[in-house]
Structures are given as structure tokens and as C-alpha cells.
mmCIF file of C-alpha atoms in Angstrom:
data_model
loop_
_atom_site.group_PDB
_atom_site.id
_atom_site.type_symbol
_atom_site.label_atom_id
_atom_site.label_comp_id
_atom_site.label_asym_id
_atom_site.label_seq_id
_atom_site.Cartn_x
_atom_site.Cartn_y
_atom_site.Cartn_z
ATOM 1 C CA UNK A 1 -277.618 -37.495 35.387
ATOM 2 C CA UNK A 2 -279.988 -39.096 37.374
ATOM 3 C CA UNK A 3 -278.403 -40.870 40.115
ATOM 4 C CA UNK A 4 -279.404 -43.313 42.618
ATOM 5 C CA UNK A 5 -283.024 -42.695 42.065
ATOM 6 C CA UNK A 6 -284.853 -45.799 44.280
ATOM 7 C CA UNK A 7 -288.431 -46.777 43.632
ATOM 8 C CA UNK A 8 -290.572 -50.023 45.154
ATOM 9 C CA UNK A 9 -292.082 -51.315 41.948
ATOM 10 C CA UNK A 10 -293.466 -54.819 40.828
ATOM 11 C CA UNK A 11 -290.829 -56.629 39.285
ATOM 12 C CA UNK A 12 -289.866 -60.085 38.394
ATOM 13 C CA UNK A 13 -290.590 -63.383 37.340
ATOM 14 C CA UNK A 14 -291.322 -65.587 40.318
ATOM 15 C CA UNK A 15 -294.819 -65.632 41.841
ATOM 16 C CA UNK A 16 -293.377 -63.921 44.927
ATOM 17 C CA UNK A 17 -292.149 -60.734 43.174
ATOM 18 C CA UNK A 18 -295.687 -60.602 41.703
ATOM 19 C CA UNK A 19 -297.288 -59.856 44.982
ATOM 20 C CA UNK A 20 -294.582 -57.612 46.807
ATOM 21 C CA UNK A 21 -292.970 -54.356 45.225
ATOM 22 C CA UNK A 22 -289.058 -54.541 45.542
ATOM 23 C CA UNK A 23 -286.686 -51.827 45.545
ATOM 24 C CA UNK A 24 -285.185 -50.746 42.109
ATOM 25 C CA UNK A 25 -282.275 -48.557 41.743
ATOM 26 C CA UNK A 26 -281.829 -45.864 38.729
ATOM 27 C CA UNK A 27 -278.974 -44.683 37.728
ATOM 28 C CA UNK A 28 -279.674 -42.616 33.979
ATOM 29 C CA UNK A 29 -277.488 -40.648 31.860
ATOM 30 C CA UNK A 30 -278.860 -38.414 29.280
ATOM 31 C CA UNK A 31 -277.108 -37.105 26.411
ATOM 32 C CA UNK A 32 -278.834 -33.850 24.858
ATOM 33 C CA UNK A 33 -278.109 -32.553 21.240
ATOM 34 C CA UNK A 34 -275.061 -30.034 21.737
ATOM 35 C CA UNK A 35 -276.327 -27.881 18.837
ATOM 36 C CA UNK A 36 -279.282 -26.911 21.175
ATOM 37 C CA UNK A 37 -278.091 -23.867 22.729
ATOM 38 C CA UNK A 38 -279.679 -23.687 26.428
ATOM 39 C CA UNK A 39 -281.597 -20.855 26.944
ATOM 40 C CA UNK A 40 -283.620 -20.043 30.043
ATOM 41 C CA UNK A 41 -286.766 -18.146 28.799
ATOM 42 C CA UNK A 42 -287.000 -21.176 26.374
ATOM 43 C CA UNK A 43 -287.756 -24.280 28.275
ATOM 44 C CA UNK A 44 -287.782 -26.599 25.060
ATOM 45 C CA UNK A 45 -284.020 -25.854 24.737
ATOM 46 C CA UNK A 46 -283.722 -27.639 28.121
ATOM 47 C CA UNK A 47 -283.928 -31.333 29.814
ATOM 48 C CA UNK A 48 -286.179 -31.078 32.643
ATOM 49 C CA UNK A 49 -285.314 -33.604 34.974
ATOM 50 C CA UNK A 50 -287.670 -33.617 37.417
ATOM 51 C CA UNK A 51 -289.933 -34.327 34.447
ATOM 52 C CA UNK A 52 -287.984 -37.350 33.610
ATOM 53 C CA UNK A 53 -288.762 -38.665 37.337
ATOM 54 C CA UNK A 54 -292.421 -38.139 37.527
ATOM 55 C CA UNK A 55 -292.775 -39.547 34.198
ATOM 56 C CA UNK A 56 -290.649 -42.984 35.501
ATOM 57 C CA UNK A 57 -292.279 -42.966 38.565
ATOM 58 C CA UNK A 58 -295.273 -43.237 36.553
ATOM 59 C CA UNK A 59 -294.548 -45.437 34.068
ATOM 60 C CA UNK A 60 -293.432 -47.891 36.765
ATOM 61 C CA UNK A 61 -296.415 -48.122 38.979
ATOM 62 C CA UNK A 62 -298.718 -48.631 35.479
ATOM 63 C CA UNK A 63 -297.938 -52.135 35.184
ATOM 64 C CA UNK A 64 -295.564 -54.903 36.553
ATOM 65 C CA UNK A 65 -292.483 -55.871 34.234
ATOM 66 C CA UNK A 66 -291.202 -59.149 34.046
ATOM 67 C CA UNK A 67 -287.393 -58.299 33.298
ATOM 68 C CA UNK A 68 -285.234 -55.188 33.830
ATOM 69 C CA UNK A 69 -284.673 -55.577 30.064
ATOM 70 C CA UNK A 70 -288.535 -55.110 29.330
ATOM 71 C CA UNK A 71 -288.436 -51.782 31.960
ATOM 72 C CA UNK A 72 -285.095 -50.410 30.023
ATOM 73 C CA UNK A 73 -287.222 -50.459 26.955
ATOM 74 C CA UNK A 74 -289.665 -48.800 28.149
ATOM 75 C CA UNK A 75 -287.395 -46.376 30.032
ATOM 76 C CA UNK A 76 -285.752 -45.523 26.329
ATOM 77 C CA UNK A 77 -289.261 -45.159 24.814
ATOM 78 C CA UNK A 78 -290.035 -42.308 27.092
ATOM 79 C CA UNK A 79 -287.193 -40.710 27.253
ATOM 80 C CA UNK A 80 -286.585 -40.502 23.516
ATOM 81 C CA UNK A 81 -290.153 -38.394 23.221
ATOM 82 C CA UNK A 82 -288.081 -35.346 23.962
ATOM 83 C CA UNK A 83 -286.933 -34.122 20.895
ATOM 84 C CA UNK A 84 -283.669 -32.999 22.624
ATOM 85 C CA UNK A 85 -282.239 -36.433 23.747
ATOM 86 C CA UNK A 86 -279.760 -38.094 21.939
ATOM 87 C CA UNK A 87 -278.488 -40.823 23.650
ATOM 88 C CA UNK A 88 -279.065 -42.841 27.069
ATOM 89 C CA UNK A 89 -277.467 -44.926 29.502
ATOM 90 C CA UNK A 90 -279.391 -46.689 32.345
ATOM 91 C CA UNK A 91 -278.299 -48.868 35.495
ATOM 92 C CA UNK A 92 -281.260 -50.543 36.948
ATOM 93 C CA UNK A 93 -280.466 -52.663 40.027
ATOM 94 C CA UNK A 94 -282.764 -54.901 42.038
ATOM 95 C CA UNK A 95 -281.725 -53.992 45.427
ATOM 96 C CA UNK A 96 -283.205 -57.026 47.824
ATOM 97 C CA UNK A 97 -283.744 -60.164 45.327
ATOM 98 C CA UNK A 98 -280.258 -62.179 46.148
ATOM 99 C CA UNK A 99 -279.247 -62.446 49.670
ATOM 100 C CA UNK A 100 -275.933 -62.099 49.108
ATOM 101 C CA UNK A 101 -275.464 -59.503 46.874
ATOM 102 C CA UNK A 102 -275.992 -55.738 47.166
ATOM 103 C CA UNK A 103 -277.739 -55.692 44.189
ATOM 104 C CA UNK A 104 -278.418 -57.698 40.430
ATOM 105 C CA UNK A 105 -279.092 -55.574 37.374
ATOM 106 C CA UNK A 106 -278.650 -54.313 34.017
ATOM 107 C CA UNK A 107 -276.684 -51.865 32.532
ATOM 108 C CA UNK A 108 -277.661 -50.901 28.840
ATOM 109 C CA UNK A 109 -277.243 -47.778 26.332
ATOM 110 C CA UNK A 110 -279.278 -46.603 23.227
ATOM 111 C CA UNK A 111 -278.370 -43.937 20.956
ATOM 112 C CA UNK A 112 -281.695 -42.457 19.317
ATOM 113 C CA UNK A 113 -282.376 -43.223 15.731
ATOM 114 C CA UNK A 114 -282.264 -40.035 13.028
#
């Protein structure tokens, strides 16, 4: 689990979120394939999560994304490389966009296709 991971990224649909970064909450949960025994001296049997957070924070400061939906694609995309993952849930939450609210977001899951 990655939890409460908070990057300023370009995000949105309005003209103003175009030309200021905004703070973007991450909340993912990976599933792994259970047959995959862990095993220490063999990191391909493992999830390496810092991994996961470089390759996000890179992936997010590529390009700006219109919609959390378009981001949560792209999120899946990257994560599903690793031969290991089986299924993922993500949170993303604008954190400053609506005055009144804490945050506004999406919550979606995928299950990679066999």
C-alpha cells in the first residue's frame, strides 16, 4: 500500500489549473500474484515500491492531465508492466480545488487482464 503519497502536478480543466500545479493525493493498493513465492535474493519475486513512486512521480510531471480519470489510466498502465501485479486500487484526491471541501477525487479498481 501506498498511502497518502502527495505530489503538486498539473491537473485540470480550467485555464487556471493549467498554469499552477495543485496538490494530488495517492492512495494505491497493489495486489501481487500469491503463487509468487517472495524470495529475497530474487528481486523479480518482489513489488518494489519505491519503484512504483519514482515511476509516478515521473509519469506525472511528463505531461498535464485533464481528468483524474485520464491519470488513473495511466497510473494502471504502469503499474500493470510488472509482471507480478494483479490487481489495483487507486484514490486520487485533488487537495485545494473546492473551498469547501478537504478534497474531490476518484476512487477506481482494475484487475489485470490474463
Amino acid at each position: 500500500i501506498i498511502k497518502n503519497l502527495i505530489i503538486s502536478m498539473f491537473i485540470g480543466i480550467h485555464d487556471f489549473e493549467k498554469r499552477k500545479k495543485q496538490r494530488v493525493k495517492f492512495n494505491i493498493t497493489i495486489t501481487t500474484d500469491s503463487k509468487i513465492e517472495p524470495n529475497k535474493k530474487e528481486l523479480s519475486t518482489i513489488l518494489d515500491y519505491e519503484k512504483v513512486i519514482k515511476n509516478l512521480t515521473l509519469l506525472v510531471e511528463k505531461k498535464h492531465y485533464d481528468l483524474l480519470e485520464e491519470l488513473s489510466e495511466s497510473i494502471f498502465e504502469m503499474i500493470f508492466n510488472n509482471k507480478l501485479v494483479k490487481k489495483v486500487n487507486l484514490k486520487l484526491e485533488k487537495l485545494d480545488i473546492i473551498k469547501n471541501a478537504e478534497s474531490v477525487g476518484i476512487e477506481v479498481s482494475k484487475i489485470k487482464d490474463e
